[in-house]
CSV table of C-alpha atoms in Angstrom, one decimal:
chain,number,residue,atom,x,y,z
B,1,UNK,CA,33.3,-148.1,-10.1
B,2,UNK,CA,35.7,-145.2,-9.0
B,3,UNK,CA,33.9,-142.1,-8.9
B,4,UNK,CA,36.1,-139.2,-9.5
B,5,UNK,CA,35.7,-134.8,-9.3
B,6,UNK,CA,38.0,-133.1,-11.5
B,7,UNK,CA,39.0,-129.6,-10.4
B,8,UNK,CA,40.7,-127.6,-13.0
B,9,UNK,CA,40.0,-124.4,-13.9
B,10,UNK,CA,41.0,-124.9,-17.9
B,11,UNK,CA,38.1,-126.1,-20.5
B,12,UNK,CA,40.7,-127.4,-22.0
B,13,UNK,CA,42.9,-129.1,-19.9
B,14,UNK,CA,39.7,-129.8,-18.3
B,15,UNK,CA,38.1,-131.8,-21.2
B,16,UNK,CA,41.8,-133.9,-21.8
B,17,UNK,CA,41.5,-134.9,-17.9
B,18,UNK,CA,37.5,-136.4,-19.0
B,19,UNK,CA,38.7,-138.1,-21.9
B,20,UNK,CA,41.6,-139.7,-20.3
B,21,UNK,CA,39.3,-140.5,-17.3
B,22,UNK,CA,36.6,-141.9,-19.1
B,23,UNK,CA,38.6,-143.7,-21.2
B,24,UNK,CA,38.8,-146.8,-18.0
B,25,UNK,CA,35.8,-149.0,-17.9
B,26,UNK,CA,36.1,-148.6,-13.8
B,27,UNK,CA,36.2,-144.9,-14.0
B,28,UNK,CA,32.9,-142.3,-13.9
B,29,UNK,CA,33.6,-139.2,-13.5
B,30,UNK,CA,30.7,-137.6,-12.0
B,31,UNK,CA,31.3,-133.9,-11.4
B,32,UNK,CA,33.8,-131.2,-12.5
B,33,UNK,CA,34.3,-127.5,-11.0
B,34,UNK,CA,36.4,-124.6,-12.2
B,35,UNK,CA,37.1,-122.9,-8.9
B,36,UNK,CA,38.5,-124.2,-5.1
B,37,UNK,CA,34.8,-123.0,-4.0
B,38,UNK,CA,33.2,-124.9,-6.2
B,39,UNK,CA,35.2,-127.9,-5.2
B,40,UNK,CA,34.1,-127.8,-1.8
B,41,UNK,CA,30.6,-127.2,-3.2
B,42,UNK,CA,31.1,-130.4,-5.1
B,43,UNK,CA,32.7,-132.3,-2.5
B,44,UNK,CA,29.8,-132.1,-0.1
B,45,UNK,CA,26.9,-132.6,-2.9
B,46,UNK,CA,29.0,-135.6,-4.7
B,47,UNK,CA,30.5,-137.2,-2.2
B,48,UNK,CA,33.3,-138.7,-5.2
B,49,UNK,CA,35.7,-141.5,-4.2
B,50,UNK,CA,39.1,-139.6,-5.0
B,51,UNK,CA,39.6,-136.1,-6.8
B,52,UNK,CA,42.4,-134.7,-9.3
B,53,UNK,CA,43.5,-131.1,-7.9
B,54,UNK,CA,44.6,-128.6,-10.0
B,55,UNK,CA,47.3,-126.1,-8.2
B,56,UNK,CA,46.3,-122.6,-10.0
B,57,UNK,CA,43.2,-121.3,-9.6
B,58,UNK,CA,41.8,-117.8,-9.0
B,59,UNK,CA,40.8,-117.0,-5.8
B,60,UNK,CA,41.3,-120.2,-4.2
B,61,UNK,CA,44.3,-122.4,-4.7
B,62,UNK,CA,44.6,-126.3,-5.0
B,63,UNK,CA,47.0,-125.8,-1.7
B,64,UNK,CA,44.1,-124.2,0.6
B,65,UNK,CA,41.1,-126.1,-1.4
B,66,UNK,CA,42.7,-129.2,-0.6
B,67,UNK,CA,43.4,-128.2,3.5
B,68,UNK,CA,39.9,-127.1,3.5
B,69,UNK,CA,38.5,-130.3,2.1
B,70,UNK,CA,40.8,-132.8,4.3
B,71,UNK,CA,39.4,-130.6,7.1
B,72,UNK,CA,35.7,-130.8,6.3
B,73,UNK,CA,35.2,-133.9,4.0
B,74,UNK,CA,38.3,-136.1,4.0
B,75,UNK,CA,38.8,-137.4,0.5
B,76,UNK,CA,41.7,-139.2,-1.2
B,77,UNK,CA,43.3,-136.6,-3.4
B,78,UNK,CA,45.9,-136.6,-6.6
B,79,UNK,CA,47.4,-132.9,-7.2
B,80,UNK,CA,47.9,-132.9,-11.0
B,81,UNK,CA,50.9,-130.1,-12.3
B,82,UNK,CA,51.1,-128.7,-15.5
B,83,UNK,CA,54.8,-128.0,-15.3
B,84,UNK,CA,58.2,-129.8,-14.3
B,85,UNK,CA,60.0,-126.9,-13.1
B,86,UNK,CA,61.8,-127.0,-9.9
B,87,UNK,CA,60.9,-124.1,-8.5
B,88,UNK,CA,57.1,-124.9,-9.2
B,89,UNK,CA,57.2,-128.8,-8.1
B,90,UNK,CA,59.0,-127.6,-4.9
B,91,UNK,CA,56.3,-125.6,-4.3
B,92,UNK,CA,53.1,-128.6,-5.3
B,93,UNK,CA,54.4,-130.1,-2.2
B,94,UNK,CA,52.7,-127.8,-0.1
B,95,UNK,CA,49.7,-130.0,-1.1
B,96,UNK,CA,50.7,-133.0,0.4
B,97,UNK,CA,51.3,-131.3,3.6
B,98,UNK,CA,47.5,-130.1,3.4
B,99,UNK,CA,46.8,-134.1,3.0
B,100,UNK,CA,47.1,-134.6,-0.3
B,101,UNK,CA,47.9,-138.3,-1.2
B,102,UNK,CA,49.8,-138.0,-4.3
B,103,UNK,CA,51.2,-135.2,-7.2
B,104,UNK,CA,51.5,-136.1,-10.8
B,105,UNK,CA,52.4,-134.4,-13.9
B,106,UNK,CA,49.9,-134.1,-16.5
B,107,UNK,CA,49.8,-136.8,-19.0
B,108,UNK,CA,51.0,-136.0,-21.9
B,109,UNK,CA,49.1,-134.5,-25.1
B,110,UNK,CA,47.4,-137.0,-27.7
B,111,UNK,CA,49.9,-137.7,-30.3
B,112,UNK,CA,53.3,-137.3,-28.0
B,113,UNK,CA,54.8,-140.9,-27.8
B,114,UNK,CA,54.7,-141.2,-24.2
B,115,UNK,CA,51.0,-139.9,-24.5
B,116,UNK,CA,49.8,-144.3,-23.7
B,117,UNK,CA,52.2,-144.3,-21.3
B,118,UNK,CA,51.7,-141.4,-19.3
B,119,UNK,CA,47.6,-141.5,-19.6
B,120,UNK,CA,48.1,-145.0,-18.1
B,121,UNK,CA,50.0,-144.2,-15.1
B,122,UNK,CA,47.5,-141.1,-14.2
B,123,UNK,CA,44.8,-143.2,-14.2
B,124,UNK,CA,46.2,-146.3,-12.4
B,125,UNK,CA,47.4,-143.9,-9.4
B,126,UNK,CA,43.7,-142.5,-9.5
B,127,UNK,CA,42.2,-146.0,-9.3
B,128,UNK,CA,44.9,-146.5,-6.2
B,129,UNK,CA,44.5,-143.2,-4.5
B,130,UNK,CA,41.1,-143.9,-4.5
B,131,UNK,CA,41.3,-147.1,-1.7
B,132,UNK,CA,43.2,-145.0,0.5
B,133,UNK,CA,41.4,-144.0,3.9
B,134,UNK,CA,42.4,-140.7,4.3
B,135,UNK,CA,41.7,-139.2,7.5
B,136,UNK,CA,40.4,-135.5,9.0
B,137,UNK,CA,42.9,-132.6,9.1
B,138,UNK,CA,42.4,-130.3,11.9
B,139,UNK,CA,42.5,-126.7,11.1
B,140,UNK,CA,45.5,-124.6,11.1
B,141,UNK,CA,46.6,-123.3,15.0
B,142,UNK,CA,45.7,-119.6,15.5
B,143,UNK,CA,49.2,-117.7,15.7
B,144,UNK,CA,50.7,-118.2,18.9
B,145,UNK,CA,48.7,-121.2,20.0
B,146,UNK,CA,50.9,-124.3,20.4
B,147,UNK,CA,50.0,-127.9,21.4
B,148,UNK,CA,51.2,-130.2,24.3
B,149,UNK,CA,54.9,-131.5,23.9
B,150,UNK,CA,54.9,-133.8,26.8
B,151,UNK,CA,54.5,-136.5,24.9
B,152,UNK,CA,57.0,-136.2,22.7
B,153,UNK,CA,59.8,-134.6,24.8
B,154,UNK,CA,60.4,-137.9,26.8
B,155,UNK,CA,64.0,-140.0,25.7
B,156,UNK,CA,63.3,-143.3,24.1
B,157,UNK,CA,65.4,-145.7,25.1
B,158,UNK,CA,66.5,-148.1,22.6
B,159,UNK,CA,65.9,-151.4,23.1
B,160,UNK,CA,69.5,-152.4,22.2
B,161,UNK,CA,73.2,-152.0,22.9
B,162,UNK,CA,74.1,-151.1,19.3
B,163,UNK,CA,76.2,-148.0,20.0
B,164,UNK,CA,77.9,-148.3,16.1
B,165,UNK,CA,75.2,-147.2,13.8
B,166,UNK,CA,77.3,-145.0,11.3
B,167,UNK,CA,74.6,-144.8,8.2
B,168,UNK,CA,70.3,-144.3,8.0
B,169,UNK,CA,68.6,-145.6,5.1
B,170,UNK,CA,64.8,-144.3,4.9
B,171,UNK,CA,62.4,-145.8,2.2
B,172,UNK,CA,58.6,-144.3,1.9
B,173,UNK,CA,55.7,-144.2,-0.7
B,174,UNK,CA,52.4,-142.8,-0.7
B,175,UNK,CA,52.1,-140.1,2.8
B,176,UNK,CA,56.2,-140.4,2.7
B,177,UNK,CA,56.8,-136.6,1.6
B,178,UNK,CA,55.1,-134.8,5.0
B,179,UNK,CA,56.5,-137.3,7.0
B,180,UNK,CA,60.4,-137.2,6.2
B,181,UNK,CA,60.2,-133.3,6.0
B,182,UNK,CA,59.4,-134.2,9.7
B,183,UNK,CA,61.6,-136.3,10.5
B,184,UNK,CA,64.4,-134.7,9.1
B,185,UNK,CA,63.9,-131.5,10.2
B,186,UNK,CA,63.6,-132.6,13.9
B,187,UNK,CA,67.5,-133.6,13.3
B,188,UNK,CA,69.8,-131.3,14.4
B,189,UNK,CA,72.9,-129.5,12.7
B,190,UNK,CA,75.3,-132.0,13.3
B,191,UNK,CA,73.6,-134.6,12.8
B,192,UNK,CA,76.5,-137.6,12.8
B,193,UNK,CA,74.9,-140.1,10.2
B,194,UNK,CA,74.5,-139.7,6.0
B,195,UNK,CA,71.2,-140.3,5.4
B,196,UNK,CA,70.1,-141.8,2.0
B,197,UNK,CA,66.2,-142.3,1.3
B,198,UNK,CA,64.0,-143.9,-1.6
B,199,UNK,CA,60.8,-142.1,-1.6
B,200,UNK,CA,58.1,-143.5,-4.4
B,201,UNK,CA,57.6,-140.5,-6.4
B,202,UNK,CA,56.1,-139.4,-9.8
B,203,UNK,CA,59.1,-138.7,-12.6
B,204,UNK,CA,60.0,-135.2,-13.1
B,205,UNK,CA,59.4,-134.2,-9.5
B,206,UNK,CA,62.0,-135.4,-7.3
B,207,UNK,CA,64.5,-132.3,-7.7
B,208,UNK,CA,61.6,-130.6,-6.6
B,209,UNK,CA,60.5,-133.0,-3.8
B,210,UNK,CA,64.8,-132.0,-2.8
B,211,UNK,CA,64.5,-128.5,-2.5
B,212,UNK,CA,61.0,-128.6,-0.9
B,213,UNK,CA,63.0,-130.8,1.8
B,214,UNK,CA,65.9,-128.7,2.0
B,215,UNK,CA,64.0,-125.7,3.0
B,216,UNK,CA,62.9,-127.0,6.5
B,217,UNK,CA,66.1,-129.5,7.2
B,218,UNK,CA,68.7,-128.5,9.1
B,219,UNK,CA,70.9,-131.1,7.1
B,220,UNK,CA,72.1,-130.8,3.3
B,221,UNK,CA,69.5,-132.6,0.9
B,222,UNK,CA,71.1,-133.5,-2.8
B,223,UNK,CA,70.5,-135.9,-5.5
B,224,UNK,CA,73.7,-138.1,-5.6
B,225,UNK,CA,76.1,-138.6,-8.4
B,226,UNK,CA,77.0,-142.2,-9.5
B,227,UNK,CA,80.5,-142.9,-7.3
B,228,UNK,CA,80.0,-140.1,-5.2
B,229,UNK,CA,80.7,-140.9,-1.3
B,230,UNK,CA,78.6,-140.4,1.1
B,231,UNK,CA,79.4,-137.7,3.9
B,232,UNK,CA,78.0,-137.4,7.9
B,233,UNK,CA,75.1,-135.3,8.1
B,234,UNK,CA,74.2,-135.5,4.2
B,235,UNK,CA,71.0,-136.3,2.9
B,236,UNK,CA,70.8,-138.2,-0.6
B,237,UNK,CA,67.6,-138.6,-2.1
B,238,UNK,CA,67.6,-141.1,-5.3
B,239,UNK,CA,67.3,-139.7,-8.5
B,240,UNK,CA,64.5,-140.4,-10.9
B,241,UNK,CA,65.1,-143.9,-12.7
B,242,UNK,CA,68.1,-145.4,-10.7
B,243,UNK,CA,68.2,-147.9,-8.4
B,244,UNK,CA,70.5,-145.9,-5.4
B,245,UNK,CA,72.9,-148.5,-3.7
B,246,UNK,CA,76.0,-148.1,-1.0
B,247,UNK,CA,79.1,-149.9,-1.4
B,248,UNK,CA,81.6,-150.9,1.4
B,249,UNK,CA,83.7,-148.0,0.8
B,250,UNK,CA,81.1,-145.8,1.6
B,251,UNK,CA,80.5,-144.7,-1.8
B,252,UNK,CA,77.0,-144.3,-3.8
B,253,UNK,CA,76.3,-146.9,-6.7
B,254,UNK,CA,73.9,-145.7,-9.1
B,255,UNK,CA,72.2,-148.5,-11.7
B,256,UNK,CA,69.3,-148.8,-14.0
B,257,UNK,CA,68.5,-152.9,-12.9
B,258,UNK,CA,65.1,-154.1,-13.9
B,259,UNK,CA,62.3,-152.6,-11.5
B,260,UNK,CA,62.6,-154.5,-7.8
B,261,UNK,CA,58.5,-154.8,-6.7
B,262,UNK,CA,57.4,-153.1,-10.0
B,263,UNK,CA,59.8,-150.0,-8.4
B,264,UNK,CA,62.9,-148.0,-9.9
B,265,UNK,CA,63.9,-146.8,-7.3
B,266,UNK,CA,63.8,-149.4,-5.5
B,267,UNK,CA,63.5,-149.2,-1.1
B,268,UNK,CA,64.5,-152.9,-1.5
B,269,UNK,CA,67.6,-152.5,-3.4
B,270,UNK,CA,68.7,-149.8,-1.3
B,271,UNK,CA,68.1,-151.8,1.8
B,272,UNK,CA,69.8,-155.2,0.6
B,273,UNK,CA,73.2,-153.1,-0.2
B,274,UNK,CA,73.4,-151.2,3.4
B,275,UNK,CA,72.9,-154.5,5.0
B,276,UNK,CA,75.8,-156.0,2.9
B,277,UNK,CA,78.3,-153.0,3.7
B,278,UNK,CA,77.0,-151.8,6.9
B,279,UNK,CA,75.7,-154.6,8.9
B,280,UNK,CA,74.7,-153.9,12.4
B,281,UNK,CA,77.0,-150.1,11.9
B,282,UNK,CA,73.3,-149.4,9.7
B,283,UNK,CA,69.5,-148.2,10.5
B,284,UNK,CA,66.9,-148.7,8.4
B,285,UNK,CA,63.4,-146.9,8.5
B,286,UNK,CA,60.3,-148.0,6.6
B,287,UNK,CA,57.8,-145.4,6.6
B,288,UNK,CA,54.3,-144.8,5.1
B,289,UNK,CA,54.1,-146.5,1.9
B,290,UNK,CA,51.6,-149.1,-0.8
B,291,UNK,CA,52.7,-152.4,-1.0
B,292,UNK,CA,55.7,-154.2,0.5
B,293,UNK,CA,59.3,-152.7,-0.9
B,294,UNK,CA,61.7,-153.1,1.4
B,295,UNK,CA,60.0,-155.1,4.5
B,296,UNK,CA,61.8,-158.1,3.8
B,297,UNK,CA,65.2,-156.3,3.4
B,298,UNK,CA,64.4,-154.3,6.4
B,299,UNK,CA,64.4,-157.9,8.8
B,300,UNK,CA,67.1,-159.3,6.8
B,301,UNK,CA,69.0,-155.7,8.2
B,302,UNK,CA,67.6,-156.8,12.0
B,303,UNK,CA,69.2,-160.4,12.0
B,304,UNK,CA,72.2,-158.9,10.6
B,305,UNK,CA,72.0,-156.6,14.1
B,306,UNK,CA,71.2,-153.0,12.6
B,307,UNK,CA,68.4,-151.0,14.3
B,308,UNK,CA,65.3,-150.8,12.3
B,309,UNK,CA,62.4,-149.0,12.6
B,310,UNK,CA,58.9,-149.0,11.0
B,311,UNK,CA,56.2,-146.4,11.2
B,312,UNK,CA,52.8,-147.3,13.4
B,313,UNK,CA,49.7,-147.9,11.4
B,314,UNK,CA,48.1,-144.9,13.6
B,315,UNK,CA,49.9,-142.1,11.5
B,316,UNK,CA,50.9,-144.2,8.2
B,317,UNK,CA,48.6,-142.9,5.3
B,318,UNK,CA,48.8,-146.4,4.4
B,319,UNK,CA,50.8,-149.0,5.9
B,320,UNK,CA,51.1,-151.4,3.5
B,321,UNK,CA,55.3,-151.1,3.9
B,322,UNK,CA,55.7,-151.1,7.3
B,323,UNK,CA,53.3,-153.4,8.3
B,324,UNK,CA,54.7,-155.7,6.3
B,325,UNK,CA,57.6,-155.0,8.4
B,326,UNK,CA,56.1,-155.4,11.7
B,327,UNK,CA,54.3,-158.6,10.4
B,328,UNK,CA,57.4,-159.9,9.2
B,329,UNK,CA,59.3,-159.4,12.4
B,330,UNK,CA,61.7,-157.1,10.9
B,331,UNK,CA,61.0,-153.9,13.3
B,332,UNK,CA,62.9,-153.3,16.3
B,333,UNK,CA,60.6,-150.2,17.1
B,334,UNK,CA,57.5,-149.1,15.7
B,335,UNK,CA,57.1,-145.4,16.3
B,336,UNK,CA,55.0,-142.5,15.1
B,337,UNK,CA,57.6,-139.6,13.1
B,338,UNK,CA,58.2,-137.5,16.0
B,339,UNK,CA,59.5,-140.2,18.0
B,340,UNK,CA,61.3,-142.0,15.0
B,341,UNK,CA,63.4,-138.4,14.9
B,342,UNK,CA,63.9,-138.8,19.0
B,343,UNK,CA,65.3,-142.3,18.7
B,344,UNK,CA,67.3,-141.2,15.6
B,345,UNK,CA,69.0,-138.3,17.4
B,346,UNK,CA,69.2,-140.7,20.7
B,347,UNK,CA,71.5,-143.1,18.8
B,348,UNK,CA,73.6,-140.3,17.5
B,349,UNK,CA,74.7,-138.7,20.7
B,350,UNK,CA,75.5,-142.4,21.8
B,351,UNK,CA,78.2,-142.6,19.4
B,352,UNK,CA,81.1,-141.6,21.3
B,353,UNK,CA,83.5,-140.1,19.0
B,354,UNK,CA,82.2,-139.6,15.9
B,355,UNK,CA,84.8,-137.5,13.3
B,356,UNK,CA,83.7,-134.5,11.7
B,357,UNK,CA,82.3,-134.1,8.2
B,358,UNK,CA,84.4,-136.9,7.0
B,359,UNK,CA,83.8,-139.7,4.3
B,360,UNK,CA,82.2,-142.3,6.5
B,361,UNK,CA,83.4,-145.9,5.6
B,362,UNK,CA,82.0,-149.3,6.9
């Protein structure tokens, strides 16, 4: 039985979250609160398996309620939106960089034909986001207090002679947002390489998941257009529904294929085209994710000789992707995200005479 605490500060949204919820057999819910401080209240009395986090609430916010839990009582966590605008999803992302595991829209009322649907999908991710082991946050740094670089300021040598990497393809799931805003913003200006990326995310929020990447990356983020090549030191995030592939000539193929592992868009379909136009000029990354999308594509990219990289268990959220990776022998490092970003930016300045801002062609 999943056991679950509903923060939301609306009766009535309130009581549409308890019906859908109790609707599953597996599902109790077994506490509600109205306020962030009655959440952490709850939290500590209940002890629930995974909570639903509403993002407006007076005084305290779902952003700081859910830092202050991950802090004090770390528990798997599913921000639920009201809203699809852009400006507003950008901002729900501020959650999962408190530690929340996952953001979802609000299933839809009863009577609106994707009502089934939609009520489905919320409570399968709860049931999911339940299993996850999250761990403890550490409070925010006082202003002006940094930590130890040391560690992460040494080179990383790659373990290879590949000196023609000319495109990155990044796949994530659940724990993916925080980490790529990382990554990518540890990339510098002129960055050499496009980078296209398939991160497992909720409909309706990935032009919102863009910006909310765009505001900390030194790089361009965009959704791609179907046919549109791709250009050195571009990011292109897959749009909501398509499969996002790379041809030969260095241009971006959008389709609507069946689902690839139960997934549109698909890390696996990406990866399988960049092996077949790139080959050893590629480098793939798997990173935090449910499941196994895009592990098997990622060795078949090692045997073809591209540089691949999969993200260590110690700072996955769950590594379900990349260890299926590492287990399949398909990882020629395996590296927290700071260090994936050193080796990244270590292969660029090894390419010896890159053109400028150029289509780049295999």
């Amino acid at each position: 039985m999943v056991r679950v605490l509903v923060v939301e500060d609306s009766p009535v949204v309130r009581e549409f979250l308890l019906h859908i919820l109790g609707s599953d057999p597996d599902i109790e819910v077994v506490g509600t609160a109205e306020t962030g401080e009655e959440a952490l209240e709850a939290v500590e009395r209940i002890r629930p398996d995974v909570i639903t986090m509403d993002v407006h609430m007076p005084k305290m916010n779902g952003f700081d309620t859910t830092r202050r839990i991950m802090e004090t009582r770390p528990t798997p966590i599913v921000i639920v939106s009201g809203t699809l605008d852009v400006a507003e999803t950008a901002s729900v992302f501020r959650a999962l960089e408190a530690g929340a595991l996952a953001v979802l829209p609000r299933p839809s009322g009863i009577g609106h034909p994707e009502h089934q649907r939609s009520a489905a999908d919320f409570v399968q991710t709860v049931k999911l986001m339940s299993e996850v082991k999250v761990v403890r946050r550490w409070p925010r740094l006082r202003p002006g207090v940094t930590l130890p670089v040391a560690s992460l300021s040494a080179k990383i040598q790659p373990r290879t002679t590949q000196t023609e990497s000319r495109l990155i393809a990044i796949g994530a799931s659940t724990g993916g947002p925080p980490v790529l805003r990382m990554i990518l913003s540890a990339l510098p200006k002129d960055f050499p390489f496009p980078v296209l990326i398939v991160q497992h995310i909720a409909a309706g929020f990935t032009q919102g998941f863009v910006e909310w990447l765009a505001q900390s990356s030194n790089l361009p983020v965009q959704l791609p257009v179907h046919g549109q090549p791709v250009v050195p030191g571009w990011v292109y995030v897959a749009p909501d529904g398509f499969h996002m592939t790379v041809a030969i000539d260095g241009r971006i193929w959008l389709n609507t294929d069946e689902p690839e592992n139960g997934l549109r868009p698909s890390v696996s379909c990406l990866f399988r085209s960049v092996a077949k136009a790139y080959g050893r000029r590629a480098i793939g990354v798997l990173l935090t994710g449910m499941g196994k999308d895009g592990a098997l594509e990622l060795k078949s990219m090692k045997e073809l000789g591209a540089v691949t990289i999969a993200q260590d268990k110690e700072t996955s959220v769950v590594h379900g992707m990349p260890g299926e990776a590492i287990s399949l022998g398909g990882a020629t490092h395996v590296l927290p995200p700071e260090k994936i970003s050193i080796l990244l930016t270590s292969l660029a300045g090894r390419v010896s005479s890159q053109p400028g801002r150029e289509t780049v062609r295999a």
